[in-house]
Amino acid sequence: MSVAVAAGEELVLARAYGWADVAAGRAATPGTAYGLASTTKAFTALAVCLAADRGLLDLDAPLPGRFERTAPTARQLLRHRGGFPAYYDFHYTPAPPTPRPPPGTGRSTSTATADNCTSRAARSSTPTSATTNWPGG
């Protein structure tokens, strides 16, 4: 595990603990890159929801930019319903992964959805499990 703490623009702590690669006996360093996969989704969703609660963005407004189809909304992206095809550039097993079904045909696996974006939810405790809504939501 690598840890970095910043105060403003200044890096005040950069340490590493444990192994970057246990099998190879390679120690972790402050510069070790880790495969985060989906762990950042909850942080991104929280930031988007807080911005929406503060009136900085509209969850249902089409996003700016060029898209092959209709521009998705932030709410659609948070729900994995933005209309983008499955894309994988990583492998955890010898066989390549099976892509997800096309948008709108399968169940969303997102742990934080735009429906959970309310000031009340932002002040609540963390979700009780990966598949439930925010407590009281």
Short mmCIF file of C-alpha atoms in Angstrom, two decimals, residues 5-119:
data_model
loop_
_atom_site.label_atom_id
_atom_site.label_comp_id
_atom_site.label_asym_id
_atom_site.label_seq_id
_atom_site.Cartn_x
_atom_site.Cartn_y
_atom_site.Cartn_z
CA VAL A 5 -0.84 13.22 1.93
CA ALA A 6 -0.90 16.74 0.53
CA ALA A 7 -1.52 20.05 2.25
CA GLY A 8 -2.52 22.46 -0.48
CA GLU A 9 0.10 22.12 -3.20
CA GLU A 10 2.73 20.58 -0.88
CA LEU A 11 3.32 16.85 -0.52
CA VAL A 12 3.82 16.35 3.22
CA LEU A 13 3.96 12.54 3.38
CA ALA A 14 4.80 9.80 0.88
CA ARG A 15 5.27 6.29 2.28
CA ALA A 16 4.78 2.71 1.18
CA TYR A 17 4.09 -0.45 3.13
CA GLY A 18 4.09 -4.12 2.18
CA TRP A 19 4.61 -5.64 -1.23
CA ALA A 20 3.88 -4.41 -4.73
CA ASP A 21 4.38 -7.98 -5.98
CA VAL A 22 4.39 -10.68 -3.31
CA ALA A 23 5.43 -13.48 -5.68
CA ALA A 24 8.44 -11.55 -6.94
CA GLY A 25 9.29 -10.13 -3.52
CA ARG A 26 9.12 -6.57 -4.86
CA ALA A 27 8.42 -4.00 -2.14
CA ALA A 28 5.85 -1.26 -2.59
CA THR A 29 7.21 2.27 -3.08
CA PRO A 30 5.50 5.67 -2.99
CA GLY A 31 5.56 5.51 -6.82
CA THR A 32 4.00 2.04 -7.15
CA ALA A 33 1.08 2.02 -9.59
CA TYR A 34 -1.85 -0.12 -8.46
CA GLY A 35 -4.64 -1.63 -10.54
CA LEU A 36 -7.64 0.17 -9.07
CA ALA A 37 -10.31 -1.17 -11.46
CA SER A 38 -13.72 -0.14 -10.10
CA THR A 39 -12.67 1.21 -6.71
CA THR A 40 -12.80 4.81 -7.91
CA LYS A 41 -16.44 4.62 -9.05
CA ALA A 42 -17.85 5.40 -5.61
CA PHE A 43 -15.55 8.43 -5.16
CA THR A 44 -16.42 9.75 -8.62
CA ALA A 45 -20.15 9.25 -8.03
CA LEU A 46 -19.94 11.02 -4.67
CA ALA A 47 -18.13 14.00 -6.24
CA VAL A 48 -20.72 14.23 -9.04
CA CYS A 49 -23.59 13.96 -6.55
CA LEU A 50 -22.13 16.66 -4.30
CA ALA A 51 -21.67 18.94 -7.33
CA ALA A 52 -25.31 18.33 -8.30
CA ASP A 53 -26.51 19.04 -4.75
CA ARG A 54 -24.60 22.34 -4.85
CA GLY A 55 -26.17 23.29 -8.18
CA LEU A 56 -22.89 23.05 -10.09
CA LEU A 57 -24.23 20.56 -12.64
CA ASP A 58 -27.54 19.15 -13.81
CA LEU A 59 -27.63 15.36 -13.64
CA ASP A 60 -30.15 15.24 -16.49
CA ALA A 61 -28.54 17.69 -18.92
CA PRO A 62 -26.72 16.22 -21.95
CA LEU A 63 -22.96 16.36 -21.48
CA PRO A 64 -20.95 18.64 -23.77
CA GLY A 65 -18.75 17.07 -26.39
CA ARG A 66 -19.00 15.02 -29.57
CA PHE A 67 -20.74 11.68 -29.39
CA GLU A 68 -21.71 9.21 -32.11
CA ARG A 69 -25.22 9.14 -30.68
CA THR A 70 -27.20 11.44 -28.42
CA ALA A 71 -25.02 12.90 -25.67
CA PRO A 72 -25.45 11.00 -22.40
CA THR A 73 -26.31 12.69 -19.11
CA ALA A 74 -24.30 12.42 -15.91
CA ARG A 75 -27.15 10.36 -14.43
CA GLN A 76 -26.92 7.87 -17.32
CA LEU A 77 -23.16 7.55 -16.92
CA LEU A 78 -23.46 6.96 -13.18
CA ARG A 79 -25.93 4.16 -13.92
CA HIS A 80 -23.76 2.65 -16.68
CA ARG A 81 -26.46 3.57 -19.18
CA GLY A 82 -24.55 6.08 -21.30
CA GLY A 83 -24.68 4.00 -24.47
CA PHE A 84 -20.97 3.21 -24.65
CA PRO A 85 -19.91 -0.29 -25.72
CA ALA A 86 -18.09 -2.58 -23.31
CA TYR A 87 -14.33 -2.08 -23.30
CA TYR A 88 -11.70 -4.15 -21.60
CA ASP A 89 -7.95 -3.67 -21.67
CA PHE A 90 -7.07 -5.84 -18.70
CA HIS A 91 -6.99 -9.52 -17.90
CA TYR A 92 -7.06 -11.22 -14.51
CA THR A 93 -7.20 -14.73 -15.90
CA PRO A 94 -5.59 -16.44 -18.92
CA ALA A 95 -8.89 -16.24 -20.85
CA PRO A 96 -10.13 -12.80 -21.97
CA PRO A 97 -13.18 -11.52 -20.07
CA THR A 98 -16.66 -11.69 -21.54
CA PRO A 99 -17.98 -8.18 -22.33
CA ARG A 100 -21.10 -6.95 -20.56
CA PRO A 101 -24.43 -6.98 -22.40
CA PRO A 102 -25.27 -3.86 -24.45
CA PRO A 103 -26.64 -0.88 -22.49
CA GLY A 104 -30.25 -1.25 -21.49
CA THR A 105 -30.24 -5.06 -21.70
CA GLY A 106 -28.60 -5.95 -18.40
CA ARG A 107 -28.69 -4.97 -14.76
CA SER A 108 -26.51 -2.12 -13.55
CA THR A 109 -23.84 -3.11 -11.05
CA SER A 110 -23.04 0.43 -9.91
CA THR A 111 -22.89 0.79 -6.14
CA ALA A 112 -23.68 4.50 -6.22
CA THR A 113 -26.42 5.70 -8.53
CA ALA A 114 -27.72 9.13 -9.35
CA ASP A 115 -30.98 8.24 -7.59
CA ASN A 116 -28.96 8.29 -4.39
CA CYS A 117 -27.89 11.91 -4.99
CA THR A 118 -29.57 13.99 -2.34
CA SER A 119 -28.18 16.19 0.37
#
